[in-house]
Amino acid sequence: MIKVGVIGATGYAGEELVRILARHPQVELVALTSQSYAGKPMAEVYPSLTGYVNLNCEDQDVSGVVGRSEVVMVALPHGHSAPVAREVAARGKKMVDLGADFRFDLADTYQKWYSHEHEAADLLAQAVYGLPELHRRRIREAWLVANPGCYPTGAILALAPALAEGIIDPASIIIDAKSGVSGAGRGLALGSLYAEVNESVHPYSVGRHRHTPEIEQELTRLAGRDVVVSFTPHLMPMTRGILSTVYATLTVPLSPEQVREAYRRFYRDEDFVRLLPEGQWPHTKWVYGSNHCHLNLTVDGRTGRLVVVSAIDNLVKGAAGQAVQNMNLLFGLPENLGLDYPGLCP
Amino acid sequence: MIKVGVIGATGYAGEELVRILARHPQVELVALTSQSYAGKPMAEVYPSLTGYVNLNCEDQDVSGVVGRSEVVMVALPHGHSAPVAREVAARGKKMVDLGADFRFDLADTYQKWYSHEHEAADLLAQAVYGLPELHRRRIREAWLVANPGCYPTGAILALAPALAEGIIDPASIIIDAKSGVSGAGRGLALGSLYAEVNESVHPYSVGRHRHTPEIEQELTRLAGRDVVVSFTPHLMPMTRGILSTVYATLTVPLSPEQVREAYRRFYRDEDFVRLLPEGQWPHTKWVYGSNHCHLNLTVDGRTGRLVVVSAIDNLVKGAAGQAVQNMNLLFGLPENLGLDYPGLCP
Amino acid sequence: MIKVGVIGATGYAGEELVRILARHPQVELVALTSQSYAGKPMAEVYPSLTGYVNLNCEDQDVSGVVGRSEVVMVALPHGHSAPVAREVAARGKKMVDLGADFRFDLADTYQKWYSHEHEAADLLAQAVYGLPELHRRRIREAWLVANPGCYPTGAILALAPALAEGIIDPASIIIDAKSGVSGAGRGLALGSLYAEVNESVHPYSVGRHRHTPEIEQELTRLAGRDVVVSFTPHLMPMTRGILSTVYATLTVPLSPEQVREAYRRFYRDEDFVRLLPEGQWPHTKWVYGSNHCHLNLTVDGRTGRLVVVSAIDNLVKGAAGQAVQNMNLLFGLPENLGLDYPGLCP
Amino acid sequence: MIKVGVIGATGYAGEELVRILARHPQVELVALTSQSYAGKPMAEVYPSLTGYVNLNCEDQDVSGVVGRSEVVMVALPHGHSAPVAREVAARGKKMVDLGADFRFDLADTYQKWYSHEHEAADLLAQAVYGLPELHRRRIREAWLVANPGCYPTGAILALAPALAEGIIDPASIIIDAKSGVSGAGRGLALGSLYAEVNESVHPYSVGRHRHTPEIEQELTRLAGRDVVVSFTPHLMPMTRGILSTVYATLTVPLSPEQVREAYRRFYRDEDFVRLLPEGQWPHTKWVYGSNHCHLNLTVDGRTGRLVVVSAIDNLVKGAAGQAVQNMNLLFGLPENLGLDYPGLCP
């Protein structure tokens, strides 16, 4: 049994980690930290966990938690992971960080988009961007995994095969993403109130969302040349799910079936990425509560554009599920251990 | 591995059965029938099942399906289970019926409330009402289990300890229940359309819902005398979940803690029924997707009434999950096999 | 044109007042106060009002606002209305208070349920409980109207005819109410977050909600004897609407039609209260955005109970709309001026 | 008073017409037709209208209805308007058609996208495309107005100023639209069920939705050259509202403020189109139930793209409200008569 500590256990991503880890056959939860609920039983903060988690939330004593754990899963706001990573490094443990601190190759990118000095820039070279479908081998050998953002997960999986095959113009990419409100976390914000979200959809951070550079870094890697994208996130009246609708101009005329074949090939061995049958467009509900990414695509002959659509659960494949997938890789376990179940539908 | 056939697999209860059984460690799904989708892959009808279920839906050839199965799970509208039961009886197989046909001790009760001649009244005496928390022993020895209705499950679990202890007046019971719309099934009905359900709550079948006699039968058993209840179901703008708010007059003055103690005792050994800490009222979301029933209660000193509230997921503990719980009992398996996970929250 | 000031204009009830008053043919809005948004254009706080309201929010300078207004509408949390009422009294203006401060005949009741010393108990005798269907004449002659709470409006309208006619046992009343989350206001509370409310229903303040004594005061008046009720509010996954399901034992056997006739008679001349055709149960969506209360009822012969169901929009008939109805009465205007439109459906 | 007949009154667009017309100060409703509910009081089909509409639904006797009306508003599925138009023409009455039959300059376009022979191609030249912000003068003089589709209304209003000013490349336009489910109508369809729509978002008809040619026709008119667009509609878990997120490449570098100025100028005199303050992106809830279109935009300097977002209520500005706006123009009434109220928010 792997001893796992969760730092930041009572936000939505943290709770989802706990929910998954509590049923993981190779995991023993040894610590759950929470600034807001220290001292309180986790099962009182989230009564859904009654009978599954007997731990109390505890203070964020990083040293103590790292000491007791073989791996720590960190679900803190960005800017708080550096001291944890240093402690983990010092003690030779492992870490999956669900925050943004270690996602970038360059500290500059982080500092520009997050307006925040990076406090562990020296560790960036040791961190691996934790999208297993792209970086599986490097993750297996790492000690520090930077779990991708929710939007980047959906967007990159939608575009990877097309960029890897060179069939789209990297300058033409537009990503229109629609997210459930749990992505905004459990913090008390006017924009997260039921009466503000219900019966409403709206864009936000248009052209300047912090997930943009993360998407561009990975797409650049895939394309082998600089990629700049238009990325527009929207808030939806739903709790979970991200749908990414991606537009790009084909570099050569291809039939939908030719492009489908490229996608099929690229994701051939992937458990968690599924190209749906022709004509069946992804619905976020179909991956609700699961670690799967559903994809479909078409070529619009009138405009010469490829349209790809991906659906994920932002809290699972977009956060906690993918983190456990990475943890499995870190420990040489089957990648889908504890994650192998379908979406909850209806 | 137990060979299981699901008859009526593409309604919401049927699909939920398939979702649970597909991950059950002791089950092999051998047949899924569907009138609407015969010939179509189940995973195209419910793309959430992609990668988990490879069967095609097939015609309702009862004889064939029973032949191939050790147990059939039947999720048909009421009035259609009699021929299946006869076939199962003839071949010495087992059956869990999610419909209403075998829930009543007396064919008369069925016929009065369902306005339908019972076609297998002779089998009623062999059927066991499948609420494991009340009838576990008899279920273990049965071949035919009548899975309870969704509303009765929530209502009976809320009232059983109080009636068994004789602390409430059986003539005073009022059950005000609130259900998600998946309870109405996947049929095309005006009242199930999103634009009709959203931002709306309304009662229906006030004083004459078909689950009433089922509730009364079991409460009568518990009370040892005739119980007649006021039962009002309401449709809620949500997909899953039933909350039952139950009112009854105490026969003797008791403190909330005394009543809590009676409930604690009654459900002491139950995995799936949980009395929440004092002051924490059940939320349907906390049992979303799980087989648990959450309970809490208070005594209103001003009125002398006990108020008990129960929450279940109507498709799991209220239908498919409880059916699998019953199947586990039929085959001597651990009762929570394949069902042992918490609610999906948020 | 009546000069109207709104004190507390940026909560949900306040905004709804502004929305209605902005289109009222006899009203000139002269002041909108807001603690949170002072200095900001109201139309930026609520962009829905763009083009309809040009005022900026201003500080809560009670004296100044009362000075400029003929009537002030007060939408503050309880405990803040006393100084406004004194100012209004001193200057001979009028006031409709949407808070609880002036709803009770006895300061003791207020103090007991709100745990708060009443700071203007001497004015209670001059305040009229603003349910026009019961107290129209007194409202017309008053200067201070205490607008009813949202739950009491729905519950009292459901019960008034039955109690006035003496056909139900006042000791048997149970009120099970279901409210949209806008009733909890625009404050930042965990329980009002979308991801907490969505797909969930739960009771709260069982047996001790502050609207209980208000309901009992008015029912007692109608019954001519002390009435104590069981009242259970529930939070629903919807923005607007309250459905009240009310149970009471008939004192004499009556047919549903006899009771319907009593209700029809009682509300004969009421514009805003409508008994729906037999068998058509109220849906909250049908009164969405309107000042109407829809009612229906049945007699359950098996239990001897009357079941009445009422639906209102908690922000309109349950708050701002009723306040404008009261304002119309205060100024001798047609009672439905500015309020005469149907629900927004679907 | 203008005598108005509504043909197809019980679908969602039809009901919305009735709701608006019932309160229109210059309208007398003389006939409501419905295939499904002929003979039934309209207020029983839509109880929200209780007290506002006393008419019964009647059979679709076109000749009779046209005879009694000065103008007919037609809310039928496409392909059914031709005989109505002929009758209206023959009798010299007026008509606003909410369907697609008369929206195209060329019968060929209609026939290609709707796979349906046009039965009144000779009348196309007399029909005016009823987007008042573009064609006000011609509408005033017409007898036959083709009310725009819901998606085209949002998309065209978002793009008109940019195309009229020539500041975007017409070949670069991508329209990503998100619609509430009421746009799919009141028909019984699996995809409109609450349990299918809730917690889900998905695209449909990607690259081949029938509103595409309508958008292209009007954009072509504005650009003065052929425009072909990528248009992707998405179904959202909400009842009302369309948000259109539009992407296009600027032909010359412009600051956001310069583009804002162009939009401000273009819509200077428009009551129903509002450019929100900088940084405040449209929310569909802000126009809920109103005839307004909210707009905002930005220029993404990194990609050289203009991003414009529009929000409308699909049933009001996207259907019934715009139809009444057109009717007002046909009769020389103030354009906003009966439509001059803000969105219902929250």
PDB file of N, CA, C and O in Angstrom, chain C residues 270-310:
ATOM      1  N   GLU C 270     -59.941  38.345  -5.941  1.00  0.00           N
ATOM      2  CA  GLU C 270     -58.496  38.540  -5.924  1.00  0.00           C
ATOM      3  C   GLU C 270     -57.883  38.367  -7.310  1.00  0.00           C
ATOM      4  O   GLU C 270     -58.072  37.345  -7.952  1.00  0.00           O
ATOM      5  N   ASP C 271     -57.126  39.377  -7.704  1.00  0.00           N
ATOM      6  CA  ASP C 271     -56.431  39.340  -8.986  1.00  0.00           C
ATOM      7  C   ASP C 271     -55.245  38.387  -8.973  1.00  0.00           C
ATOM      8  O   ASP C 271     -54.901  37.788  -9.983  1.00  0.00           O
ATOM      9  N   PHE C 272     -54.604  38.304  -7.836  1.00  0.00           N
ATOM     10  CA  PHE C 272     -53.297  37.643  -7.805  1.00  0.00           C
ATOM     11  C   PHE C 272     -53.333  36.220  -7.228  1.00  0.00           C
ATOM     12  O   PHE C 272     -52.303  35.570  -7.146  1.00  0.00           O
ATOM     13  N   VAL C 273     -54.492  35.771  -6.809  1.00  0.00           N
ATOM     14  CA  VAL C 273     -54.582  34.413  -6.276  1.00  0.00           C
ATOM     15  C   VAL C 273     -55.527  33.613  -7.168  1.00  0.00           C
ATOM     16  O   VAL C 273     -56.677  34.021  -7.369  1.00  0.00           O
ATOM     17  N   ARG C 274     -55.036  32.505  -7.674  1.00  0.00           N
ATOM     18  CA  ARG C 274     -55.843  31.757  -8.633  1.00  0.00           C
ATOM     19  C   ARG C 274     -55.912  30.278  -8.309  1.00  0.00           C
ATOM     20  O   ARG C 274     -54.898  29.606  -8.230  1.00  0.00           O
ATOM     21  N   LEU C 275     -57.111  29.804  -8.140  1.00  0.00           N
ATOM     22  CA  LEU C 275     -57.341  28.376  -7.960  1.00  0.00           C
ATOM     23  C   LEU C 275     -57.353  27.740  -9.344  1.00  0.00           C
ATOM     24  O   LEU C 275     -58.184  28.083 -10.188  1.00  0.00           O
ATOM     25  N   LEU C 276     -56.426  26.841  -9.598  1.00  0.00           N
ATOM     26  CA  LEU C 276     -56.335  26.209 -10.916  1.00  0.00           C
ATOM     27  C   LEU C 276     -57.465  25.202 -11.102  1.00  0.00           C
ATOM     28  O   LEU C 276     -58.098  24.783 -10.127  1.00  0.00           O
ATOM     29  N   PRO C 277     -57.724  24.824 -12.366  1.00  0.00           N
ATOM     30  CA  PRO C 277     -58.768  23.814 -12.608  1.00  0.00           C
ATOM     31  C   PRO C 277     -58.448  22.522 -11.873  1.00  0.00           C
ATOM     32  O   PRO C 277     -57.276  22.205 -11.631  1.00  0.00           O
ATOM     33  N   GLU C 278     -59.475  21.792 -11.544  1.00  0.00           N
ATOM     34  CA  GLU C 278     -59.307  20.532 -10.833  1.00  0.00           C
ATOM     35  C   GLU C 278     -58.272  19.633 -11.509  1.00  0.00           C
ATOM     36  O   GLU C 278     -58.301  19.438 -12.721  1.00  0.00           O
ATOM     37  N   GLY C 279     -57.375  19.130 -10.715  1.00  0.00           N
ATOM     38  CA  GLY C 279     -56.407  18.167 -11.236  1.00  0.00           C
ATOM     39  C   GLY C 279     -55.133  18.784 -11.772  1.00  0.00           C
ATOM     40  O   GLY C 279     -54.175  18.080 -12.080  1.00  0.00           O
ATOM     41  N   GLN C 280     -55.100  20.100 -11.891  1.00  0.00           N
ATOM     42  CA  GLN C 280     -53.902  20.772 -12.408  1.00  0.00           C
ATOM     43  C   GLN C 280     -53.117  21.359 -11.232  1.00  0.00           C
ATOM     44  O   GLN C 280     -53.443  22.430 -10.724  1.00  0.00           O
ATOM     45  N   TRP C 281     -52.092  20.643 -10.795  1.00  0.00           N
ATOM     46  CA  TRP C 281     -51.338  21.083  -9.621  1.00  0.00           C
ATOM     47  C   TRP C 281     -50.370  22.205  -9.976  1.00  0.00           C
ATOM     48  O   TRP C 281     -49.761  22.186 -11.042  1.00  0.00           O
ATOM     49  N   PRO C 282     -50.220  23.177  -9.094  1.00  0.00           N
ATOM     50  CA  PRO C 282     -49.325  24.308  -9.364  1.00  0.00           C
ATOM     51  C   PRO C 282     -47.883  23.869  -9.646  1.00  0.00           C
ATOM     52  O   PRO C 282     -47.377  22.944  -9.008  1.00  0.00           O
ATOM     53  N   HIS C 283     -47.282  24.539 -10.606  1.00  0.00           N
ATOM     54  CA  HIS C 283     -45.853  24.414 -10.899  1.00  0.00           C
ATOM     55  C   HIS C 283     -45.247  25.794 -10.613  1.00  0.00           C
ATOM     56  O   HIS C 283     -45.780  26.802 -11.078  1.00  0.00           O
ATOM     57  N   THR C 284     -44.124  25.821  -9.940  1.00  0.00           N
ATOM     58  CA  THR C 284     -43.553  27.147  -9.663  1.00  0.00           C
ATOM     59  C   THR C 284     -43.218  27.902 -10.949  1.00  0.00           C
ATOM     60  O   THR C 284     -43.282  29.120 -10.992  1.00  0.00           O
ATOM     61  N   LYS C 285     -42.879  27.165 -12.005  1.00  0.00           N
ATOM     62  CA  LYS C 285     -42.510  27.857 -13.252  1.00  0.00           C
ATOM     63  C   LYS C 285     -43.669  28.665 -13.803  1.00  0.00           C
ATOM     64  O   LYS C 285     -43.457  29.644 -14.522  1.00  0.00           O
ATOM     65  N   TRP C 286     -44.883  28.261 -13.505  1.00  0.00           N
ATOM     66  CA  TRP C 286     -46.043  28.960 -14.054  1.00  0.00           C
ATOM     67  C   TRP C 286     -46.213  30.363 -13.465  1.00  0.00           C
ATOM     68  O   TRP C 286     -46.929  31.188 -14.031  1.00  0.00           O
ATOM     69  N   VAL C 287     -45.612  30.629 -12.339  1.00  0.00           N
ATOM     70  CA  VAL C 287     -45.710  31.987 -11.762  1.00  0.00           C
ATOM     71  C   VAL C 287     -44.341  32.685 -11.771  1.00  0.00           C
ATOM     72  O   VAL C 287     -44.179  33.740 -11.164  1.00  0.00           O
ATOM     73  N   TYR C 288     -43.412  32.118 -12.480  1.00  0.00           N
ATOM     74  CA  TYR C 288     -42.036  32.643 -12.562  1.00  0.00           C
ATOM     75  C   TYR C 288     -42.036  34.105 -13.021  1.00  0.00           C
ATOM     76  O   TYR C 288     -42.507  34.428 -14.108  1.00  0.00           O
ATOM     77  N   GLY C 289     -41.533  34.962 -12.185  1.00  0.00           N
ATOM     78  CA  GLY C 289     -41.441  36.378 -12.546  1.00  0.00           C
ATOM     79  C   GLY C 289     -42.735  37.144 -12.397  1.00  0.00           C
ATOM     80  O   GLY C 289     -42.791  38.326 -12.724  1.00  0.00           O
ATOM     81  N   SER C 290     -43.778  36.505 -11.887  1.00  0.00           N
ATOM     82  CA  SER C 290     -45.073  37.180 -11.768  1.00  0.00           C
ATOM     83  C   SER C 290     -45.495  37.323 -10.315  1.00  0.00           C
ATOM     84  O   SER C 290     -44.942  36.682  -9.422  1.00  0.00           O
ATOM     85  N   ASN C 291     -46.505  38.149 -10.099  1.00  0.00           N
ATOM     86  CA  ASN C 291     -46.990  38.382  -8.728  1.00  0.00           C
ATOM     87  C   ASN C 291     -48.132  37.451  -8.339  1.00  0.00           C
ATOM     88  O   ASN C 291     -48.796  37.665  -7.333  1.00  0.00           O
ATOM     89  N   HIS C 292     -48.334  36.415  -9.113  1.00  0.00           N
ATOM     90  CA  HIS C 292     -49.468  35.540  -8.860  1.00  0.00           C
ATOM     91  C   HIS C 292     -49.150  34.415  -7.875  1.00  0.00           C
ATOM     92  O   HIS C 292     -48.012  33.991  -7.749  1.00  0.00           O
ATOM     93  N   CYS C 293     -50.197  33.994  -7.209  1.00  0.00           N
ATOM     94  CA  CYS C 293     -50.142  32.783  -6.396  1.00  0.00           C
ATOM     95  C   CYS C 293     -51.114  31.790  -7.015  1.00  0.00           C
ATOM     96  O   CYS C 293     -52.303  32.092  -7.148  1.00  0.00           O
ATOM     97  N   HIS C 294     -50.612  30.628  -7.417  1.00  0.00           N
ATOM     98  CA  HIS C 294     -51.480  29.572  -7.921  1.00  0.00           C
ATOM     99  C   HIS C 294     -51.756  28.572  -6.800  1.00  0.00           C
ATOM    100  O   HIS C 294     -50.867  28.241  -6.020  1.00  0.00           O
ATOM    101  N   LEU C 295     -52.998  28.123  -6.754  1.00  0.00           N
ATOM    102  CA  LEU C 295     -53.427  27.187  -5.709  1.00  0.00           C
ATOM    103  C   LEU C 295     -54.135  25.990  -6.330  1.00  0.00           C
ATOM    104  O   LEU C 295     -54.805  26.117  -7.348  1.00  0.00           O
ATOM    105  N   ASN C 296     -53.993  24.863  -5.690  1.00  0.00           N
ATOM    106  CA  ASN C 296     -54.928  23.778  -5.917  1.00  0.00           C
ATOM    107  C   ASN C 296     -54.987  22.896  -4.680  1.00  0.00           C
ATOM    108  O   ASN C 296     -54.174  23.060  -3.760  1.00  0.00           O
ATOM    109  N   LEU C 297     -55.959  22.003  -4.635  1.00  0.00           N
ATOM    110  CA  LEU C 297     -56.165  21.224  -3.410  1.00  0.00           C
ATOM    111  C   LEU C 297     -56.895  19.936  -3.728  1.00  0.00           C
ATOM    112  O   LEU C 297     -57.481  19.764  -4.796  1.00  0.00           O
ATOM    113  N   THR C 298     -56.805  19.028  -2.807  1.00  0.00           N
ATOM    114  CA  THR C 298     -57.638  17.833  -2.883  1.00  0.00           C
ATOM    115  C   THR C 298     -57.967  17.383  -1.467  1.00  0.00           C
ATOM    116  O   THR C 298     -57.320  17.805  -0.498  1.00  0.00           O
ATOM    117  N   VAL C 299     -58.976  16.553  -1.368  1.00  0.00           N
ATOM    118  CA  VAL C 299     -59.267  15.892  -0.095  1.00  0.00           C
ATOM    119  C   VAL C 299     -58.908  14.425  -0.267  1.00  0.00           C
ATOM    120  O   VAL C 299     -59.338  13.782  -1.228  1.00  0.00           O
ATOM    121  N   ASP C 300     -58.077  13.932   0.629  1.00  0.00           N
ATOM    122  CA  ASP C 300     -57.693  12.530   0.580  1.00  0.00           C
ATOM    123  C   ASP C 300     -58.657  11.740   1.466  1.00  0.00           C
ATOM    124  O   ASP C 300     -58.561  11.779   2.699  1.00  0.00           O
ATOM    125  N   GLY C 301     -59.604  11.081   0.814  1.00  0.00           N
ATOM    126  CA  GLY C 301     -60.651  10.383   1.561  1.00  0.00           C
ATOM    127  C   GLY C 301     -60.103   9.291   2.474  1.00  0.00           C
ATOM    128  O   GLY C 301     -60.676   9.004   3.522  1.00  0.00           O
ATOM    129  N   ARG C 302     -58.979   8.689   2.083  1.00  0.00           N
ATOM    130  CA  ARG C 302     -58.416   7.595   2.862  1.00  0.00           C
ATOM    131  C   ARG C 302     -57.911   8.066   4.221  1.00  0.00           C
ATOM    132  O   ARG C 302     -57.955   7.323   5.200  1.00  0.00           O
ATOM    133  N   THR C 303     -57.409   9.296   4.279  1.00  0.00           N
ATOM    134  CA  THR C 303     -56.817   9.773   5.524  1.00  0.00           C
ATOM    135  C   THR C 303     -57.621  10.900   6.163  1.00  0.00           C
ATOM    136  O   THR C 303     -57.318  11.315   7.281  1.00  0.00           O
ATOM    137  N   GLY C 304     -58.629  11.392   5.437  1.00  0.00           N
ATOM    138  CA  GLY C 304     -59.405  12.505   5.968  1.00  0.00           C
ATOM    139  C   GLY C 304     -58.649  13.817   5.988  1.00  0.00           C
ATOM    140  O   GLY C 304     -59.025  14.746   6.707  1.00  0.00           O
ATOM    141  N   ARG C 305     -57.584  13.886   5.201  1.00  0.00           N
ATOM    142  CA  ARG C 305     -56.799  15.120   5.197  1.00  0.00           C
ATOM    143  C   ARG C 305     -57.061  15.965   3.956  1.00  0.00           C
ATOM    144  O   ARG C 305     -57.275  15.449   2.860  1.00  0.00           O
ATOM    145  N   LEU C 306     -56.977  17.261   4.163  1.00  0.00           N
ATOM    146  CA  LEU C 306     -56.961  18.220   3.069  1.00  0.00           C
ATOM    147  C   LEU C 306     -55.507  18.459   2.691  1.00  0.00           C
ATOM    148  O   LEU C 306     -54.656  18.639   3.565  1.00  0.00           O
ATOM    149  N   VAL C 307     -55.221  18.427   1.400  1.00  0.00           N
ATOM    150  CA  VAL C 307     -53.882  18.776   0.917  1.00  0.00           C
ATOM    151  C   VAL C 307     -54.028  19.979   0.000  1.00  0.00           C
ATOM    152  O   VAL C 307     -54.762  19.923  -0.993  1.00  0.00           O
ATOM    153  N   VAL C 308     -53.367  21.075   0.367  1.00  0.00           N
ATOM    154  CA  VAL C 308     -53.409  22.289  -0.451  1.00  0.00           C
ATOM    155  C   VAL C 308     -51.992  22.597  -0.899  1.00  0.00           C
ATOM    156  O   VAL C 308     -51.041  22.453  -0.122  1.00  0.00           O
ATOM    157  N   VAL C 309     -51.862  23.022  -2.153  1.00  0.00           N
ATOM    158  CA  VAL C 309     -50.546  23.366  -2.678  1.00  0.00           C
ATOM    159  C   VAL C 309     -50.599  24.770  -3.262  1.00  0.00           C
ATOM    160  O   VAL C 309     -51.511  25.101  -4.029  1.00  0.00           O
ATOM    161  N   SER C 310     -49.646  25.598  -2.866  1.00  0.00           N
ATOM    162  CA  SER C 310     -49.560  26.941  -3.442  1.00  0.00           C
ATOM    163  C   SER C 310     -48.196  27.142  -4.076  1.00  0.00           C
ATOM    164  O   SER C 310     -47.201  26.592  -3.629  1.00  0.00           O
TER     165      SER C 310
END
